[in-house]
mmCIF file of C-alpha atoms and ligand atoms in Angstrom:
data_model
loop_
_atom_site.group_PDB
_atom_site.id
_atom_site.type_symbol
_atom_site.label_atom_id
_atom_site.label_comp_id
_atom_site.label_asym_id
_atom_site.label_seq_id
_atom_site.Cartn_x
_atom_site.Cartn_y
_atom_site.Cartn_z
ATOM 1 C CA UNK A 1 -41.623 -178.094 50.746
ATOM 2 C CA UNK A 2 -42.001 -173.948 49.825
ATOM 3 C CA UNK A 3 -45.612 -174.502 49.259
ATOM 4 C CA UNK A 4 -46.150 -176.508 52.745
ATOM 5 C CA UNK A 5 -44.301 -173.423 54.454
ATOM 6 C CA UNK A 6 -46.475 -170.942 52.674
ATOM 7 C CA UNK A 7 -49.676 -173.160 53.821
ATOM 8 C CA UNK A 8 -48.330 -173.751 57.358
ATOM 9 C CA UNK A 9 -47.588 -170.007 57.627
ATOM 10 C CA UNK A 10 -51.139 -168.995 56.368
ATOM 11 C CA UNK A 11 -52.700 -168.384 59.896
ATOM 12 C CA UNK A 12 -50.097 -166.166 61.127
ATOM 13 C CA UNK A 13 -50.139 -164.262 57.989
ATOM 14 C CA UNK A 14 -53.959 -163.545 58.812
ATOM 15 C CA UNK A 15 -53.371 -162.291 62.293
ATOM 16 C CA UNK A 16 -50.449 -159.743 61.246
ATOM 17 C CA UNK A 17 -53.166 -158.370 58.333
ATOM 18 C CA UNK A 18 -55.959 -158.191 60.815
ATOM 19 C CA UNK A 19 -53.775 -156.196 63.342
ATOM 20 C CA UNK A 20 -52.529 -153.940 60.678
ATOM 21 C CA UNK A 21 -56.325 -153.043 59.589
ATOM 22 C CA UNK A 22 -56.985 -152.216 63.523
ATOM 23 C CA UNK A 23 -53.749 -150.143 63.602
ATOM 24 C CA UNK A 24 -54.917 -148.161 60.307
ATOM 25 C CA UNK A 25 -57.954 -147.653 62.163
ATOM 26 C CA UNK A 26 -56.355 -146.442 64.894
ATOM 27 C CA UNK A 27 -55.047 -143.165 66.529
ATOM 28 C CA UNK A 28 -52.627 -142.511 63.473
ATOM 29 C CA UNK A 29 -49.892 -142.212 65.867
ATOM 30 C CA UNK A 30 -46.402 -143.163 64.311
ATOM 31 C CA UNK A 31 -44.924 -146.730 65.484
ATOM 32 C CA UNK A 32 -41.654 -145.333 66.292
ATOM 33 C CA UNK A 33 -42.840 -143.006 69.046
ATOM 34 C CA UNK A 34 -44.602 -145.750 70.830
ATOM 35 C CA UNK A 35 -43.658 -147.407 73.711
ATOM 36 C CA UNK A 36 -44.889 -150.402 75.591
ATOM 37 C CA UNK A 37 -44.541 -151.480 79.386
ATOM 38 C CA UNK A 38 -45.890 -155.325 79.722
ATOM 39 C CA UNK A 39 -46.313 -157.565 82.515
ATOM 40 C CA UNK A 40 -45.164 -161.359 82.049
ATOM 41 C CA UNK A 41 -46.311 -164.356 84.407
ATOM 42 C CA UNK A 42 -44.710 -167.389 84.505
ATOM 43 C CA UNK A 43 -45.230 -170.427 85.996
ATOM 44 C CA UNK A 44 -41.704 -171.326 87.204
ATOM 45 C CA UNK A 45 -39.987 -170.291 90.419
ATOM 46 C CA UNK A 46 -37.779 -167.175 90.006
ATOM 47 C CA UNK A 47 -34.481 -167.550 87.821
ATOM 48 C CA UNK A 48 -35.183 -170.909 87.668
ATOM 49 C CA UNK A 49 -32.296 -172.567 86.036
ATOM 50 C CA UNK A 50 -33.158 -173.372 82.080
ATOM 51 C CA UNK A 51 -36.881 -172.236 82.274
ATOM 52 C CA UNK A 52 -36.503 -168.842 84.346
ATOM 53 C CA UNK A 53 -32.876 -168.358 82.793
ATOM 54 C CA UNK A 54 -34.611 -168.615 79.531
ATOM 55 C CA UNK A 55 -37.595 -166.456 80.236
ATOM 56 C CA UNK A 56 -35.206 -163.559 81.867
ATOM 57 C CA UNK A 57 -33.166 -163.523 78.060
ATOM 58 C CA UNK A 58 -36.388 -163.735 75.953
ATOM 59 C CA UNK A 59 -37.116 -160.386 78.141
ATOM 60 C CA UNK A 60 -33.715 -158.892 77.588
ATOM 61 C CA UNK A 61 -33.722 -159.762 73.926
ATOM 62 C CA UNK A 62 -37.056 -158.041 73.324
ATOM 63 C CA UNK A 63 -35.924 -155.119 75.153
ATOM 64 C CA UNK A 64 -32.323 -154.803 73.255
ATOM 65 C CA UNK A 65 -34.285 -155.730 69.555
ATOM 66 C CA UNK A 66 -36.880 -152.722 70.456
ATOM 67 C CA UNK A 67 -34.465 -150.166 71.268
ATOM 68 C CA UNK A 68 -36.602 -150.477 74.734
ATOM 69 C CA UNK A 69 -39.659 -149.915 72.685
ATOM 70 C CA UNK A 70 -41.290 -152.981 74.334
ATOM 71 C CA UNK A 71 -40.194 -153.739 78.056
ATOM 72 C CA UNK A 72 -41.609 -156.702 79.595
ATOM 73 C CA UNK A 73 -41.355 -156.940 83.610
ATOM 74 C CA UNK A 74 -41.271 -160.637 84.708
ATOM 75 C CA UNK A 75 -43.037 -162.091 87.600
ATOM 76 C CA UNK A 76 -42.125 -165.944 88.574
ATOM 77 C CA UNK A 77 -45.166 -167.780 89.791
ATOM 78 C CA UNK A 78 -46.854 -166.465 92.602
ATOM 79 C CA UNK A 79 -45.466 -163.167 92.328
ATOM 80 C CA UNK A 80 -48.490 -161.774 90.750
ATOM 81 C CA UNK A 81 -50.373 -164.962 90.681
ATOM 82 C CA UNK A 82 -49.942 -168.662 91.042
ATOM 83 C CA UNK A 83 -48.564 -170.602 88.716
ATOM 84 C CA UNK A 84 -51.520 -172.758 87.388
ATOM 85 C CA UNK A 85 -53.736 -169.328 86.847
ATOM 86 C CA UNK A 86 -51.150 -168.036 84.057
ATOM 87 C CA UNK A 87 -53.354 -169.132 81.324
ATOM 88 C CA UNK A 88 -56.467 -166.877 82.862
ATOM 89 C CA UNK A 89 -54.508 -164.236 83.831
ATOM 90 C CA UNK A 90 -53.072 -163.502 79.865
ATOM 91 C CA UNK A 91 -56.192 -164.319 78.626
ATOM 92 C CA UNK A 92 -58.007 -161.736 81.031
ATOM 93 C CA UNK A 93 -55.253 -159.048 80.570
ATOM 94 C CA UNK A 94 -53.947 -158.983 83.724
ATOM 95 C CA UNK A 95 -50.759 -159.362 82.508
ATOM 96 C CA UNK A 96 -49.740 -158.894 78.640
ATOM 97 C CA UNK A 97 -47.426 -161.948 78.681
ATOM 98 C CA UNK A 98 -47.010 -165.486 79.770
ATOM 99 C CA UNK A 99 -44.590 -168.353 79.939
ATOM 100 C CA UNK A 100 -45.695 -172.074 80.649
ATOM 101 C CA UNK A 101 -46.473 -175.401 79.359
ATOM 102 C CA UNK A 102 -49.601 -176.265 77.665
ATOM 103 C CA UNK A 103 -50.722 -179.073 79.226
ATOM 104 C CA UNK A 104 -51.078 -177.187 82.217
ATOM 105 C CA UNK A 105 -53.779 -175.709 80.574
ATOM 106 C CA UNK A 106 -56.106 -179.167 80.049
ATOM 107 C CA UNK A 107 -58.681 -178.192 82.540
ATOM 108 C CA UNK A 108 -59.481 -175.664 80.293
ATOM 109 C CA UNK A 109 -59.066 -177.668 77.134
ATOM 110 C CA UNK A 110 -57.263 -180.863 76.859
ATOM 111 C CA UNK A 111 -56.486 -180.438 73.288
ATOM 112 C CA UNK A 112 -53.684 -178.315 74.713
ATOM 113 C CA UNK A 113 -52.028 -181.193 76.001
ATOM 114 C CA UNK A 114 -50.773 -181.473 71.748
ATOM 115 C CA UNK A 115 -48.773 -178.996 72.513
ATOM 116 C CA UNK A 116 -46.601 -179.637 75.237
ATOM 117 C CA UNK A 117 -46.005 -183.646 75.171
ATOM 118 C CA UNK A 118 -47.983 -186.984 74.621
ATOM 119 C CA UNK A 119 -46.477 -189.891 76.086
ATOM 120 C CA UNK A 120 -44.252 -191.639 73.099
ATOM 121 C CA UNK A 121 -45.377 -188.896 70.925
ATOM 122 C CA UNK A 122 -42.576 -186.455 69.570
ATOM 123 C CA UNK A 123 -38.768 -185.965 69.889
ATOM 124 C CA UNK A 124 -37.679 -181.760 69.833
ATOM 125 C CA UNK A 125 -37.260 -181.838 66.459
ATOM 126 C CA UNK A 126 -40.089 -183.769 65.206
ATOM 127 C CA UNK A 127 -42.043 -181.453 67.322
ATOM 128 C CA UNK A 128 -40.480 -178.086 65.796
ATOM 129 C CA UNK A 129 -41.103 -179.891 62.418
ATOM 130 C CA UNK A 130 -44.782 -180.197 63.136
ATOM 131 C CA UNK A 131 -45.298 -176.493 64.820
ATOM 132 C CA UNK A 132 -43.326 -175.101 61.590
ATOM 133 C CA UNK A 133 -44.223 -177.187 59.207
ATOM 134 C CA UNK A 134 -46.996 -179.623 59.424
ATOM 135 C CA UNK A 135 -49.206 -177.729 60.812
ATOM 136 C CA UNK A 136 -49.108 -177.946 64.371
ATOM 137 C CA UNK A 137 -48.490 -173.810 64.999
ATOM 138 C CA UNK A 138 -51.881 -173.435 63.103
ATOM 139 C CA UNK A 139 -54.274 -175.597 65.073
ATOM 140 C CA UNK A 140 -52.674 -174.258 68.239
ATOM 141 C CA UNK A 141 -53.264 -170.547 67.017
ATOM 142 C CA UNK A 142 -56.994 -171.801 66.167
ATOM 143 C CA UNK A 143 -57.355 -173.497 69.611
ATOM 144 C CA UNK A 144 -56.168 -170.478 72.041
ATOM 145 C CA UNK A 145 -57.695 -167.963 69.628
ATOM 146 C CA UNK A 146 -61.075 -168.924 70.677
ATOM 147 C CA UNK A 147 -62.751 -165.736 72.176
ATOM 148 C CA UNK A 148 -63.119 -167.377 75.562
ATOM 149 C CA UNK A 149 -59.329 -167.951 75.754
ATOM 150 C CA UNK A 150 -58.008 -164.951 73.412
ATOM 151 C CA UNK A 151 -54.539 -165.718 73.154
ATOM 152 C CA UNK A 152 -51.601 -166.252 70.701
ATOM 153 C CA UNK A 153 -49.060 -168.900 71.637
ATOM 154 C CA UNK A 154 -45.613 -169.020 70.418
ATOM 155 C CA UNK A 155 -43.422 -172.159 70.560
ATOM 156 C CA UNK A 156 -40.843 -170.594 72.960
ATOM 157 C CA UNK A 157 -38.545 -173.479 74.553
ATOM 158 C CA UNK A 158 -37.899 -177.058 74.993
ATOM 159 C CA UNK A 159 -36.355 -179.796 77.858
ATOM 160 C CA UNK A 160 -35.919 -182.154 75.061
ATOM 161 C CA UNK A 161 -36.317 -185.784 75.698
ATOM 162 C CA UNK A 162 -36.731 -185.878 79.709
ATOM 163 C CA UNK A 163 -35.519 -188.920 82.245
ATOM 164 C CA UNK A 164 -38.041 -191.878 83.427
ATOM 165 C CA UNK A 165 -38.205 -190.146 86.831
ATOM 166 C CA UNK A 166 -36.201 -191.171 90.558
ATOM 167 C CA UNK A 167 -37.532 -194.379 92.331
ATOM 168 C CA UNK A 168 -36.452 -195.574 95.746
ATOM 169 C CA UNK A 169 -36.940 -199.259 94.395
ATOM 170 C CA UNK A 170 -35.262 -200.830 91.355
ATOM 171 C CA UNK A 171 -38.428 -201.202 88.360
ATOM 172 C CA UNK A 172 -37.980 -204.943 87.424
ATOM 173 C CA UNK A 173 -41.385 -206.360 85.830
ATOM 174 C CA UNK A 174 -44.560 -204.374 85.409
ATOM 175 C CA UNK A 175 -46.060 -205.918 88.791
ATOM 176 C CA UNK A 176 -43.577 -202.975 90.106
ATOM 177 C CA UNK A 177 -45.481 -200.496 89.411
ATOM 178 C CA UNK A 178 -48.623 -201.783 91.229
ATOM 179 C CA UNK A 179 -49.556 -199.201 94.282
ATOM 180 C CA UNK A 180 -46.083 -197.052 93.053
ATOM 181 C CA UNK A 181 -47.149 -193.485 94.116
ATOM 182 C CA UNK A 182 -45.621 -191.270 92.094
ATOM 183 C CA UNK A 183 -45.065 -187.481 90.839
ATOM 184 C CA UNK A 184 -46.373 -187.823 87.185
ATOM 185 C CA UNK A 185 -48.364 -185.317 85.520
ATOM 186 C CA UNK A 186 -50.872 -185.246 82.497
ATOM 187 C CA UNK A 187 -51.491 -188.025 80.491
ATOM 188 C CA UNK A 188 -48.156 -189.913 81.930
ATOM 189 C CA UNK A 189 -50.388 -190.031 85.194
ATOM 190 C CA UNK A 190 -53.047 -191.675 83.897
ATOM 191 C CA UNK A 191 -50.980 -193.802 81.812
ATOM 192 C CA UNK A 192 -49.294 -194.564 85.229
ATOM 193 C CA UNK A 193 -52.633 -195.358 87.254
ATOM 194 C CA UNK A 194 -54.010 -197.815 84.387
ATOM 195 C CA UNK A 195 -51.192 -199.526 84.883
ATOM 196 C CA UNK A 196 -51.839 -199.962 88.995
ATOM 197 C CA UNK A 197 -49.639 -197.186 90.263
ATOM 198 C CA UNK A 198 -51.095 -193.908 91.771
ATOM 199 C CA UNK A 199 -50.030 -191.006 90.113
ATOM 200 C CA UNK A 200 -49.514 -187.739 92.231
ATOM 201 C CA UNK A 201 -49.278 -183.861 90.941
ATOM 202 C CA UNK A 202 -46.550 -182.146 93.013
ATOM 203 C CA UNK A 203 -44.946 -178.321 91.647
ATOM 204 C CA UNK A 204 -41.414 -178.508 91.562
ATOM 205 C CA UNK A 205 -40.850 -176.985 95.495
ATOM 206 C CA UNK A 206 -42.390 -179.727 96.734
ATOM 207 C CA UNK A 207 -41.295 -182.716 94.977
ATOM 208 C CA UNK A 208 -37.685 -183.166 96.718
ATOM 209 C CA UNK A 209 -39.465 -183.000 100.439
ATOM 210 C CA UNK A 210 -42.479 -185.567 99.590
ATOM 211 C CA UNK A 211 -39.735 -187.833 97.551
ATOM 212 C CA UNK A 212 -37.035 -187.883 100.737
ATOM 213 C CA UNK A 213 -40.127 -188.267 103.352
ATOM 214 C CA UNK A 214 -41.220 -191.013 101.432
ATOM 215 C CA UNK A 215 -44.912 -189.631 100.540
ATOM 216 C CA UNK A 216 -44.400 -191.007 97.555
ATOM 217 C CA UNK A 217 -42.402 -193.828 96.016
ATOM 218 C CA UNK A 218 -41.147 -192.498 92.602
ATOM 219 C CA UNK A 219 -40.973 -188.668 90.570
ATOM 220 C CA UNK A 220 -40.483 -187.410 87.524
ATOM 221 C CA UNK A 221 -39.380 -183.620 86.934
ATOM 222 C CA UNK A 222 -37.109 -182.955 83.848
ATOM 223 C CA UNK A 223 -33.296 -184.924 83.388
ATOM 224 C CA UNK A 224 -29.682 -184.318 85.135
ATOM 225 C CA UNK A 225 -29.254 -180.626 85.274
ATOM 226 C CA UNK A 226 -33.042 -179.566 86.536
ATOM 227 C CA UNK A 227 -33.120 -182.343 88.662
ATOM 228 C CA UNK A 228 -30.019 -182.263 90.461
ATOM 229 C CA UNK A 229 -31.489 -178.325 90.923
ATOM 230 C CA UNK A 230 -34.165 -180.082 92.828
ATOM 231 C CA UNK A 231 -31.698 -182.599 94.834
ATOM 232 C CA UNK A 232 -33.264 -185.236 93.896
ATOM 233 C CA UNK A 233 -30.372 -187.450 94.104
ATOM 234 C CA UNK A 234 -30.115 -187.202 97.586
ATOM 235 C CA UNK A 235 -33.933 -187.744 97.518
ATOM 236 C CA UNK A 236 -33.891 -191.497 95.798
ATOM 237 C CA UNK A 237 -30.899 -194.211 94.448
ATOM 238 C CA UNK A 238 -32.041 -195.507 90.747
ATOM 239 C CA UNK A 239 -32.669 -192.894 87.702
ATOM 240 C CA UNK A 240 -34.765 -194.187 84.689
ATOM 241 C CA UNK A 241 -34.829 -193.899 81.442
ATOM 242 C CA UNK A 242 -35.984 -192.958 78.575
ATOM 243 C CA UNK A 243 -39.109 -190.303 79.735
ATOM 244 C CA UNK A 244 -41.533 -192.163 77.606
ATOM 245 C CA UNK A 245 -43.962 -189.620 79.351
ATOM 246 C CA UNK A 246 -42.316 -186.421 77.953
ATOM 247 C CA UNK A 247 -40.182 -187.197 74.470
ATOM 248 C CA UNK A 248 -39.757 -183.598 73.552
ATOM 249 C CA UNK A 249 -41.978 -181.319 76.099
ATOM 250 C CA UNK A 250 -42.589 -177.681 74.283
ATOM 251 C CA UNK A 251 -42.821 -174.973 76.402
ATOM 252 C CA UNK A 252 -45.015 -171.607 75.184
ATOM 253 C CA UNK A 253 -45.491 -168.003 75.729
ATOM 254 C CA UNK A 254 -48.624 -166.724 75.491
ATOM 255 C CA UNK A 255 -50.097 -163.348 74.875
ATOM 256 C CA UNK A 256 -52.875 -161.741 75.109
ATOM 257 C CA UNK A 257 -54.595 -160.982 71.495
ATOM 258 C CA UNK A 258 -55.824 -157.404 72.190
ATOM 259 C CA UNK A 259 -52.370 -156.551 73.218
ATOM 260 C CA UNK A 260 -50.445 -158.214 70.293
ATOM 261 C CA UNK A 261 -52.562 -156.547 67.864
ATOM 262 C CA UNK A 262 -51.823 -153.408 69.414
ATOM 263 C CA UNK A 263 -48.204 -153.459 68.965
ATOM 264 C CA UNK A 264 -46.638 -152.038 65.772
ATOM 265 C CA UNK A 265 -45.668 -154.786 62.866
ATOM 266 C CA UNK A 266 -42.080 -154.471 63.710
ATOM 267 C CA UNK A 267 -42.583 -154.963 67.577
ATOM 268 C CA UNK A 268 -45.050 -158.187 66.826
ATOM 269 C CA UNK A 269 -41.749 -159.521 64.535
ATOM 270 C CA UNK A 270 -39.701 -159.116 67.530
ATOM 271 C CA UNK A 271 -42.191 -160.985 70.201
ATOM 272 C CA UNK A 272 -42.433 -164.028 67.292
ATOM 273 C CA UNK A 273 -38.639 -163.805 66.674
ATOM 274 C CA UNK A 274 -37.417 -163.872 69.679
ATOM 275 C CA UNK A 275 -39.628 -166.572 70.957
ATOM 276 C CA UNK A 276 -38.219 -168.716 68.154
ATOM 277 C CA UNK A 277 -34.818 -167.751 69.291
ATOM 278 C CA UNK A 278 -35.384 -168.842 72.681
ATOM 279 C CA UNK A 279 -37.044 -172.504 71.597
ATOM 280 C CA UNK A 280 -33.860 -173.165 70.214
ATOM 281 C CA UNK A 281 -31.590 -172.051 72.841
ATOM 282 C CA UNK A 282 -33.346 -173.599 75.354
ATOM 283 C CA UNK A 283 -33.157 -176.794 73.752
ATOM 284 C CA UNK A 284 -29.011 -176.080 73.598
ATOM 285 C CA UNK A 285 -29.095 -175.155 76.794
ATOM 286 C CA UNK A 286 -30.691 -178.323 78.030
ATOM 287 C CA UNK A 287 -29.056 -180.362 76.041
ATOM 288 C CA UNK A 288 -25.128 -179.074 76.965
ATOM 289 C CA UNK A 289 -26.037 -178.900 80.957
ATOM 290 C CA UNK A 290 -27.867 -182.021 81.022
ATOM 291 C CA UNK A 291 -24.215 -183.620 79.148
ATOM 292 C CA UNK A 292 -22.391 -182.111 82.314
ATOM 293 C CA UNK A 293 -24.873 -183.010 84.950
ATOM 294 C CA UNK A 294 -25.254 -186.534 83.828
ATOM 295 C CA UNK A 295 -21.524 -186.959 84.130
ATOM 296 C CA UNK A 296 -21.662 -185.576 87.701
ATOM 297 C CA UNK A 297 -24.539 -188.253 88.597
ATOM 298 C CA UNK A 298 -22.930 -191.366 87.046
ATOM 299 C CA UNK A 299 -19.491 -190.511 88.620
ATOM 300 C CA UNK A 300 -19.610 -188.447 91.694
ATOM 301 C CA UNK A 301 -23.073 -189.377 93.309
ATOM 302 C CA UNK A 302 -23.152 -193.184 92.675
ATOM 303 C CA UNK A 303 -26.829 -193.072 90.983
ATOM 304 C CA UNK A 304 -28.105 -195.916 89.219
ATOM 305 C CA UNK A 305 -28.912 -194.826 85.662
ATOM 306 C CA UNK A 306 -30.759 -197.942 84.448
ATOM 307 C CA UNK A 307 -33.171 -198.284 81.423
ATOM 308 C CA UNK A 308 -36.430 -199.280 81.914
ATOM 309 C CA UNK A 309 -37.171 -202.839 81.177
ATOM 310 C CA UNK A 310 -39.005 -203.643 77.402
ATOM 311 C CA UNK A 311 -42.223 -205.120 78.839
ATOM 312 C CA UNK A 312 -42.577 -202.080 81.361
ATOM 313 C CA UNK A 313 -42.936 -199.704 78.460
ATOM 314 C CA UNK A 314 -44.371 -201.321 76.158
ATOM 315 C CA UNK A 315 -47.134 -202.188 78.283
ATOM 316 C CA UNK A 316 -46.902 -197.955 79.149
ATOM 317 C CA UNK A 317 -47.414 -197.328 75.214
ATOM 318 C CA UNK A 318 -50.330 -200.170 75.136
ATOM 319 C CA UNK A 319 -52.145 -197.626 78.157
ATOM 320 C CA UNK A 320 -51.646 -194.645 76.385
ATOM 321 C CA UNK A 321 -52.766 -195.781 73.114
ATOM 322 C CA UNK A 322 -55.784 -196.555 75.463
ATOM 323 C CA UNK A 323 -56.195 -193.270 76.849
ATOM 324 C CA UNK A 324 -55.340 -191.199 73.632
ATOM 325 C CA UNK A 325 -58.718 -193.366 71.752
ATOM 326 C CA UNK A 326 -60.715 -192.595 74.942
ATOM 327 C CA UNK A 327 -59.497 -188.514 74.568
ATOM 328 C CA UNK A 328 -60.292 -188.547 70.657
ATOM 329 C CA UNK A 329 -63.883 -190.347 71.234
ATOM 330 C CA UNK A 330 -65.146 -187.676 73.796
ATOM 331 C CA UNK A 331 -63.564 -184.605 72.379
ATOM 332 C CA UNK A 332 -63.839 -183.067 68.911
ATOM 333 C CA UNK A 333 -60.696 -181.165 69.261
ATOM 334 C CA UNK A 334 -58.164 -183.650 70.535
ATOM 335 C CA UNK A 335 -59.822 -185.444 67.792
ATOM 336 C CA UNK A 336 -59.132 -183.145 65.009
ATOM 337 C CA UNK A 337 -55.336 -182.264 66.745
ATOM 338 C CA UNK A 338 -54.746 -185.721 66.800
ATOM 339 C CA UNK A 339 -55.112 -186.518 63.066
ATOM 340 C CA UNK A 340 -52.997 -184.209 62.535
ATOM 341 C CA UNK A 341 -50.640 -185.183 65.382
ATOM 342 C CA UNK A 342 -51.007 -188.761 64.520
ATOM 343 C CA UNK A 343 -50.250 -188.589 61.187
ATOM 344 C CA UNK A 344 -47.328 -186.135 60.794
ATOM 345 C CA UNK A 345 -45.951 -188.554 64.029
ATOM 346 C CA UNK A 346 -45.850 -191.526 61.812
ATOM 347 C CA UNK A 347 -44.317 -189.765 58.873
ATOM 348 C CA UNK A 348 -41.511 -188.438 60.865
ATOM 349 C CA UNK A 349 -40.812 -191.221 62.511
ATOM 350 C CA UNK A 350 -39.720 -193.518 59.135
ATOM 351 C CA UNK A 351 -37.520 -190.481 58.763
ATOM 352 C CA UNK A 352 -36.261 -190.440 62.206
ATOM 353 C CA UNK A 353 -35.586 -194.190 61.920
ATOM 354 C CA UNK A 354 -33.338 -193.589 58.965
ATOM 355 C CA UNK A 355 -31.774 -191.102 59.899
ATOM 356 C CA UNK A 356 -30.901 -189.865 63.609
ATOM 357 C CA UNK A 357 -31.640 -193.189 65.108
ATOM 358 C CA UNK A 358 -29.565 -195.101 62.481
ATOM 359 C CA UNK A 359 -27.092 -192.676 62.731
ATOM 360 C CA UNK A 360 -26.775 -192.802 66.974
ATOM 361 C CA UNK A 361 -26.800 -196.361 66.321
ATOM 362 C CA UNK A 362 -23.777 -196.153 64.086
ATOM 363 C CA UNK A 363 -21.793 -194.105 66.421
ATOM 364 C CA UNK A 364 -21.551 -196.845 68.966
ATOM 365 C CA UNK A 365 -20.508 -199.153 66.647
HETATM 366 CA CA1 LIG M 401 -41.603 -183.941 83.391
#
């Protein structure tokens, strides 16, 4: 287990030596005297409750670990720019700083989809246990390191497992889903339109109006507490679960190499710390709110929180298989992420099966 930390770790280790040579190199100037003023885009609106909240206290935690050596300014998407050109504008330097989701980014490479979700791919902590430690953190260091994209990522939150999405009409067989227009993004939407239903890309802001008009038939956003955020409940009667689509959705920050390597060792320790800080208290977050929300749903708002039924999803994980063998065939890095992916997936998942599932199981005994 040491010696499979020490491996996974390997790549970082690398960067920090190669900044440290350019630092030497440098104006001599002591790291204690310097001071940093970054820009951060995200692509959430602002103070947006789990994602926003989170970004504002990765900000605040920088600041406080710094002694204000390194203050970040946020911008929520479309401040600076809009929310689908965070990737470009990190990567160009326009701002220092970004927060996001990866598969946002699959326009520009749809390896990156690895590391934000793949439909009945990872749970949060088989995830974390692939960035950490089998090696997941490494080929996503590899991938956005690439000179055209010149960025460092850092695992920096988590929804954990999300809902099915809202549907105005009970799912019953998979004939249900035939002409269903829905809000589904990334591979869940293509998933979605193999299996006859239309799959629509909607940012958050607009999901609740197209949802109530009836411009489309179904959504998916995140579970209780970001969707309630939304309104969705007022938007559509029957809630599904599990979110096959999004098991354990990372969520990144991104920044831009030249500017990483320019901040002192200690100030680089702080960015990578207190990104891991705020994966995990994200993840709490979600987890505690969602608790409360989905008490609110089932008792105050009269939602029906069904499950979806066996043949619907397993006809859902027959597409994606589909789709993740088409991805692999025409791309060498999906390919070479997926081994990876695919591998430590099935590994963790004998483990999971003994162990939190059998255990969740036993509870309800
Ligand atoms: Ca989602």
């Amino acid at each position: 287990m040491k010696r499979r930390a020490l491996v996974a770790g390997a790549g970082a280790s690398a960067l920090v030596l190669a900044a440290c040579a350019r630092e030497q190199a440098s104006t001599g100037t002591g790291p204690s005297d310097q001071h940093f003023e970054w820009k951060m885009v995200t692509t959430w609106p602002p103070n947006f409750p789990g994602m926003g909240s989170g970004v504002n206290q990765l900000v605040k935690n920088i600041e406080a670990a710094s002694a204000g050596r390194l203050r970040i300014k946020v911008y929520a998407a479309n401040e600076l720019v809009p929310a689908f050109e965070v990737f470009d504008a990190v990567s160009q330097g326009t701002a220092e700083i970004g927060h996001g989701a990866a598969y946002y980014w699959k326009n520009k490479t749809p390896a990156s989809q690895f590391f934000t979700a793949i439909p009945f791919g990872m749970n949060v902590m088989e995830m974390n246990g692939w960035m950490y430690y089998g090696g997941g953190l490494d080929l996503y260091r590899e991938l956005y390191a690439r000179p055209q994209f010149n960025l460092v990522p850092f695992p920096a939150g988590n929804t954990g497992v999300q809902m099915g999405g809202w549907f105005k009409k009970p799912i019953r067989s998979v004939a249900d889903l035939q002409g269903l227009k829905m809000r589904i993004p990334g591979i869940g939407g293509e998933v979605l339109k193999r299996a006859g239903g239309i799959p629509v890309t909607l940012p958050a802001s607009e999901i609740f109006t197209a949802l109530q008009t009836g411009s489309i038939d179904a959504a998916e956003w995140v579970g209780p507490y970001n969707d309630m955020a939304l309104g969705l409940q007022d938007a559509a009667r029957y809630y599904y679960y599990p979110g096959w689509q999004e098991p354990g959705p990372l969520l990144e920050c991104i920044v831009n190499q030249d500017a990483f390597v320019t901040l002192p060792g200690d100030l680089r320790s702080i960015v990578e710390l207190a990104c891991s800080a705020l994966n995990d208290q994200m993840m709490a977050e979600f987890f505690a709110r969602n608790a409360n929300s989905l008490a609110v749903l089932e008792k105050d708002e009269g939602v029906e929180i069904q499950p979806f039924p066996t043949d619907v999803l397993r006809e859902l994980r027959r597409y994606t298989e589909e789709v993740l063998a088409e991805m692999v065939v025409e791309n060498p890095d999906v390919a070479k992420i997926y081994e990876s992916f695919s591998g430590y997936r099935q590994r963790a998942a004998r483990w999971s099966a003994i162990s939190e599932q059998a255990f969740l199981k036993t509870r309800n005994l």
